[in-house]
Coordinates of C-alpha atoms in Angstrom, one line a residue:
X1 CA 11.2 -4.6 1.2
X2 CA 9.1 -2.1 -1.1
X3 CA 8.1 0.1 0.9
X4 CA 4.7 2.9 0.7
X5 CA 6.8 5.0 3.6
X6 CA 9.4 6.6 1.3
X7 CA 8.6 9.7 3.4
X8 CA 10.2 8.6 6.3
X9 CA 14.5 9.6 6.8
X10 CA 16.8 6.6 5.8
X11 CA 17.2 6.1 9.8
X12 CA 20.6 4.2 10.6
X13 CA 19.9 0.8 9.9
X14 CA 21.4 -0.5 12.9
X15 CA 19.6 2.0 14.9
X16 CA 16.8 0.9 13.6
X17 CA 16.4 -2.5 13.4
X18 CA 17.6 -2.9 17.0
X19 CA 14.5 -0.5 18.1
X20 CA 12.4 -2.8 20.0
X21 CA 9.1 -1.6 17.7
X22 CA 11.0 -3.1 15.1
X23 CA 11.2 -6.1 16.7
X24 CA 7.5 -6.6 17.3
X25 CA 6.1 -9.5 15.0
X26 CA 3.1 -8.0 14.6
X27 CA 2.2 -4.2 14.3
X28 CA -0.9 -2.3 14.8
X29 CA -2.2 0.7 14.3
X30 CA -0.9 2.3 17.6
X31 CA 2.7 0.7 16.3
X32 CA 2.5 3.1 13.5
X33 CA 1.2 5.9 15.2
X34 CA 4.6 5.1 17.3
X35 CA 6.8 5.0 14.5
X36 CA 5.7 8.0 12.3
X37 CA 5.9 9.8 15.6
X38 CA 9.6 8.6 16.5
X39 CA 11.4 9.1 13.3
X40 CA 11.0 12.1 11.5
X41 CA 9.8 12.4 8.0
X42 CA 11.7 13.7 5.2
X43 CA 10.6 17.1 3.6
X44 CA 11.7 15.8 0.1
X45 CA 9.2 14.8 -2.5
X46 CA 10.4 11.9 -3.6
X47 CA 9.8 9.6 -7.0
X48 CA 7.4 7.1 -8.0
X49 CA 7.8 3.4 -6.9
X50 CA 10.0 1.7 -9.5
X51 CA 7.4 -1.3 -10.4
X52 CA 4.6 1.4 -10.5
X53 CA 6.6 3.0 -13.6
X54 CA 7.7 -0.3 -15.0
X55 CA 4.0 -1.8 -15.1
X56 CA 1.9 0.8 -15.4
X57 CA 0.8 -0.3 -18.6
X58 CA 0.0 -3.8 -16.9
X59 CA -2.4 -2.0 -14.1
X60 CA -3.7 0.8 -16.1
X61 CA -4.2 -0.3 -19.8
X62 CA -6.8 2.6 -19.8
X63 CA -6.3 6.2 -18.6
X64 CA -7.5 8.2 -17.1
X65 CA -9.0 6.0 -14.4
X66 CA -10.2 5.5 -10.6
X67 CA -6.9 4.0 -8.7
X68 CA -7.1 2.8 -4.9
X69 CA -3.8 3.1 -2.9
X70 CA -4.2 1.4 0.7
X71 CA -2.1 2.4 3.5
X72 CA -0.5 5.4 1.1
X73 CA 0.9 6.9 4.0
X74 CA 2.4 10.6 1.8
X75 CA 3.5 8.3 -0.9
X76 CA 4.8 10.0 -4.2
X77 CA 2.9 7.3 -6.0
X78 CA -0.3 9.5 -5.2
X79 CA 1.0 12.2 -6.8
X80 CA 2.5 10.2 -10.0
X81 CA -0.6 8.6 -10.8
X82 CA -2.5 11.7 -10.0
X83 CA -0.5 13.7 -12.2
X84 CA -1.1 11.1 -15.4
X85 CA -4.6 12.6 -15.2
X86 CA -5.9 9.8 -12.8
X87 CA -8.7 10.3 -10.0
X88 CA -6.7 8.6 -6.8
X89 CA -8.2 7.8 -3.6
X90 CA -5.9 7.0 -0.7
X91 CA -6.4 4.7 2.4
X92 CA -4.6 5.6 5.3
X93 CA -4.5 4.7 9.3
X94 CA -2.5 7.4 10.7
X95 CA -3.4 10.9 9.9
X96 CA 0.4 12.7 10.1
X97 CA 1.9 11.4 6.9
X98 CA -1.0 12.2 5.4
X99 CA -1.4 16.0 6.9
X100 CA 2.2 15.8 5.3
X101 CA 1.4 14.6 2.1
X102 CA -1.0 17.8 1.8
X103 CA 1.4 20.2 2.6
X104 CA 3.7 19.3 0.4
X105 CA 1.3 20.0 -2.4
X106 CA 0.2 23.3 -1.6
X107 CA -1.3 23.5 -5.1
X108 CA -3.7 21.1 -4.5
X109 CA -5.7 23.1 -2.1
X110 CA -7.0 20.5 -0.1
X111 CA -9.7 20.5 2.7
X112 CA -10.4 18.1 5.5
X113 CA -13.5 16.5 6.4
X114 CA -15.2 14.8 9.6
X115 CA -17.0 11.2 8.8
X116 CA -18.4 8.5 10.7
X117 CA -15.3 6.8 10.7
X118 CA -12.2 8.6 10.1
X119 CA -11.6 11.8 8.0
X120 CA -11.1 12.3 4.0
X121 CA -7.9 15.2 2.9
X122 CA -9.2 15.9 -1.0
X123 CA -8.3 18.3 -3.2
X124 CA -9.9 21.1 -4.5
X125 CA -11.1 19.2 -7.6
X126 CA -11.8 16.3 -6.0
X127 CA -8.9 13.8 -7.9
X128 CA -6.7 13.0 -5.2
X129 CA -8.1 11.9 -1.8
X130 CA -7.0 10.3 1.2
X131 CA -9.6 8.6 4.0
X132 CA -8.2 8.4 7.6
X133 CA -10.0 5.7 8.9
X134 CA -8.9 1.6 10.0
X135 CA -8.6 0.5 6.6
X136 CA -9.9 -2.8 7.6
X137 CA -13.5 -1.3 8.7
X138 CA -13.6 1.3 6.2
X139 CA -17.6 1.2 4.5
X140 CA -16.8 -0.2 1.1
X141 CA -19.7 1.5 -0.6
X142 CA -18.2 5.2 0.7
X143 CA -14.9 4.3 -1.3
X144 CA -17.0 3.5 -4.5
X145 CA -15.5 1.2 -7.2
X146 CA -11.8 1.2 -8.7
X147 CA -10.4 0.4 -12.7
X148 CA -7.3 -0.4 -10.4
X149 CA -5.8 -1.1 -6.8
X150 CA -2.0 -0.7 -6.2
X151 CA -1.1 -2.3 -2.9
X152 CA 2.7 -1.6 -2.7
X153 CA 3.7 -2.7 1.0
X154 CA -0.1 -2.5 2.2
X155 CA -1.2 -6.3 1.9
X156 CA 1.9 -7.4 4.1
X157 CA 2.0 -4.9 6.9
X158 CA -1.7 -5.8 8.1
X159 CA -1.3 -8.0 10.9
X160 CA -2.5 -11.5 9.8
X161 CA -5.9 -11.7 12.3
X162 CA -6.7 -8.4 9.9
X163 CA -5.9 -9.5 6.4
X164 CA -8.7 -11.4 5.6
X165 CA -11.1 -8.5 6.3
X166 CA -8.6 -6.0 4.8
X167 CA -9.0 -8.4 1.5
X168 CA -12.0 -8.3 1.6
X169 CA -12.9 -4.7 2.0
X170 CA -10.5 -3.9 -1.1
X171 CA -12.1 -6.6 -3.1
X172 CA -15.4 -5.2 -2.5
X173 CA -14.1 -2.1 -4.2
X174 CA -13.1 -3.7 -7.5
X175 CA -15.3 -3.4 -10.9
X176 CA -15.8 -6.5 -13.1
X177 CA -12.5 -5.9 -14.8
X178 CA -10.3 -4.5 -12.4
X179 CA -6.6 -4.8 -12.0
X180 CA -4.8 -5.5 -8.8
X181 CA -1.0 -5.1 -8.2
X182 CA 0.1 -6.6 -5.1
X183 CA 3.5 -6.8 -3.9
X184 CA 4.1 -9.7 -1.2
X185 CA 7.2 -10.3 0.6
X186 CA 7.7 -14.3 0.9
X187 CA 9.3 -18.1 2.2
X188 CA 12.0 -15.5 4.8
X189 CA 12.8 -17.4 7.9
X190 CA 10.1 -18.7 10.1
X191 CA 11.9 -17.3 13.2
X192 CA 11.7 -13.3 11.9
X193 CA 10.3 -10.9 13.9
X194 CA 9.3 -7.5 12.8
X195 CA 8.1 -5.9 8.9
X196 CA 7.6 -6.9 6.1
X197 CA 5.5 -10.0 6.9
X198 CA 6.3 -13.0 5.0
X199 CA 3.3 -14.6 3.3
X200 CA 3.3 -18.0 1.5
X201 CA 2.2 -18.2 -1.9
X202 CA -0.7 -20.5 -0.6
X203 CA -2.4 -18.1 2.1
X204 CA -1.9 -15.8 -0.6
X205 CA -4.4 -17.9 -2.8
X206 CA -6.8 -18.8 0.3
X207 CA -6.8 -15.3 1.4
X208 CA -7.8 -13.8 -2.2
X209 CA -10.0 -16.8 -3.3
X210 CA -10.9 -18.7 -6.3
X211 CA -12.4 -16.3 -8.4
X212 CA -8.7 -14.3 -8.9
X213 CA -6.3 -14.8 -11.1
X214 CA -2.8 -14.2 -9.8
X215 CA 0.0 -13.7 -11.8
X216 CA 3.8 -13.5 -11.0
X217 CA 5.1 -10.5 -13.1
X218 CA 8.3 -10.6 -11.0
X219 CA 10.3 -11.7 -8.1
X220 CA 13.4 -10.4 -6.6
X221 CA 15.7 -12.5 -4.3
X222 CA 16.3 -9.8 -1.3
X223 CA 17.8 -12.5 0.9
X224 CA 21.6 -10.1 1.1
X225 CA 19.6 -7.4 1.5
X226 CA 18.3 -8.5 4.8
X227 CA 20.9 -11.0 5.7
X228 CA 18.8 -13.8 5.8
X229 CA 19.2 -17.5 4.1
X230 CA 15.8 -17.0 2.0
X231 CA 13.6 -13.9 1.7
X232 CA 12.0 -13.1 -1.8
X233 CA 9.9 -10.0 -3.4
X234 CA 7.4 -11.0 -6.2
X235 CA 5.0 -8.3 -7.6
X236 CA 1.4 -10.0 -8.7
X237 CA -1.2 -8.8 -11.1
X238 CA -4.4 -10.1 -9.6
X239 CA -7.0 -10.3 -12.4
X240 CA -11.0 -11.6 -11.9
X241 CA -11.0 -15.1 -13.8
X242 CA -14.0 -13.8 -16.0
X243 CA -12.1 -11.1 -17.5
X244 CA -10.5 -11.2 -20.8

């Protein structure tokens, strides 16, 4: 699966995958708490997601511009897209990665702030922030409005009674012309239990609605990868049908 938590230790696979919070078919935000709390992150930096450098172009036509990343957890992808001269704001539900993130980065000279419903980790010149919050009850109108959202992991790891409010808090961030990429893990076996969440290509389009335009920019058969008969990765570019 692509994955946001590339700050987390490659843990024996084994080890694991027999863990029984891997097992759980669904995971909340107490799961993650669990699980950022049980295996230790790495201290390494780390690169950018691959399809983030591959279709940059695709998401950002334009920069420097305002990018959403939910559930960014420390993500280098924050830093990438910061570094390109981009303003970046981060969603996040558990506050350690993020803590992490910031100290990694001492250059950025970030302080922390109390809200309503969470806390925001922003640089001194304001580019790169993060909210700590539940990403599905986030204020839309305290986030603003984004050229771009890249949801690299996010979309599938929301458990599903949450996705349609977590779609539509995103949404509500987009301009007229925004760009979406979505990455959606999809048709693995019914039976599966634990992340990535498989979503069908139709909940997909009943979850987004009418007014999007999705597009398949690629998809990766990952079946050997998890041992399974089917299990596919395909990367979207969601696009408001009015657009050009």
């Amino acid at each position: 699966m692509a994955d946001h938590q590339e700050g987390l230790t490659n843990v024996d696979a084994c080890e694991s995958m027999d863990d029984s919070l891997m097992q759980k078919k669904e995971w909340h935000l107490g799961d993650w708490v669990e699980m950022y709390d049980k295996y230790p992150s790495s201290k390494a930096k780390g690169g950018p997601s691959e399809q983030l450098v591959k279709y940059v172009k695709e998401l950002l036509p334009s920069e420097p511009a305002h990018v959403l990343v939910p559930l960014c957890g420390k993500s280098p992808d924050l830093r990438w897209l910061y570094e390109r001269g981009n303003t970046v704001v981060g969603l996040e539900g558990v506050e350690k990665p993020v803590r992490e993130f910031y100290e990694m980065y001492p250059d950025l000279q970030h302080s922390v702030e109390d809200l309503p419903f969470g806390k925001l980790f922003k640089s001194s010149d304001g580019r790169l922030q993060v909210y700590v919050c539940d990403v599905t009850q986030v204020p839309s109108e305290a986030l603003g409005k984004f050229d771009a959202v890249f949801d690299w992991g996010a979309y599938t790891a929301i458990v599903e009674g949450d996705r349609q409010r977590y779609v539509d808090v995103v949404m509500a961030t987009m301009k007229e012309d925004s760009r979406y990429f979505l990455e959606v893990c999809h048709d693995g076996p019914p039976e599966a239990t634990g992340i990535p969440n498989s979503v069908s290509f139709r909940t997909l389009k009943l979850e987004f609605g009418p007014s999007w335009r999705l597009r398949v920019l690629e998809t990766l058969d990952i079946s050997e990868d998890w041992e399974v008969e089917s299990f596919f990765n395909s990367y979207f570019l969601i696009t408001p049908k009015n657009s050009q």
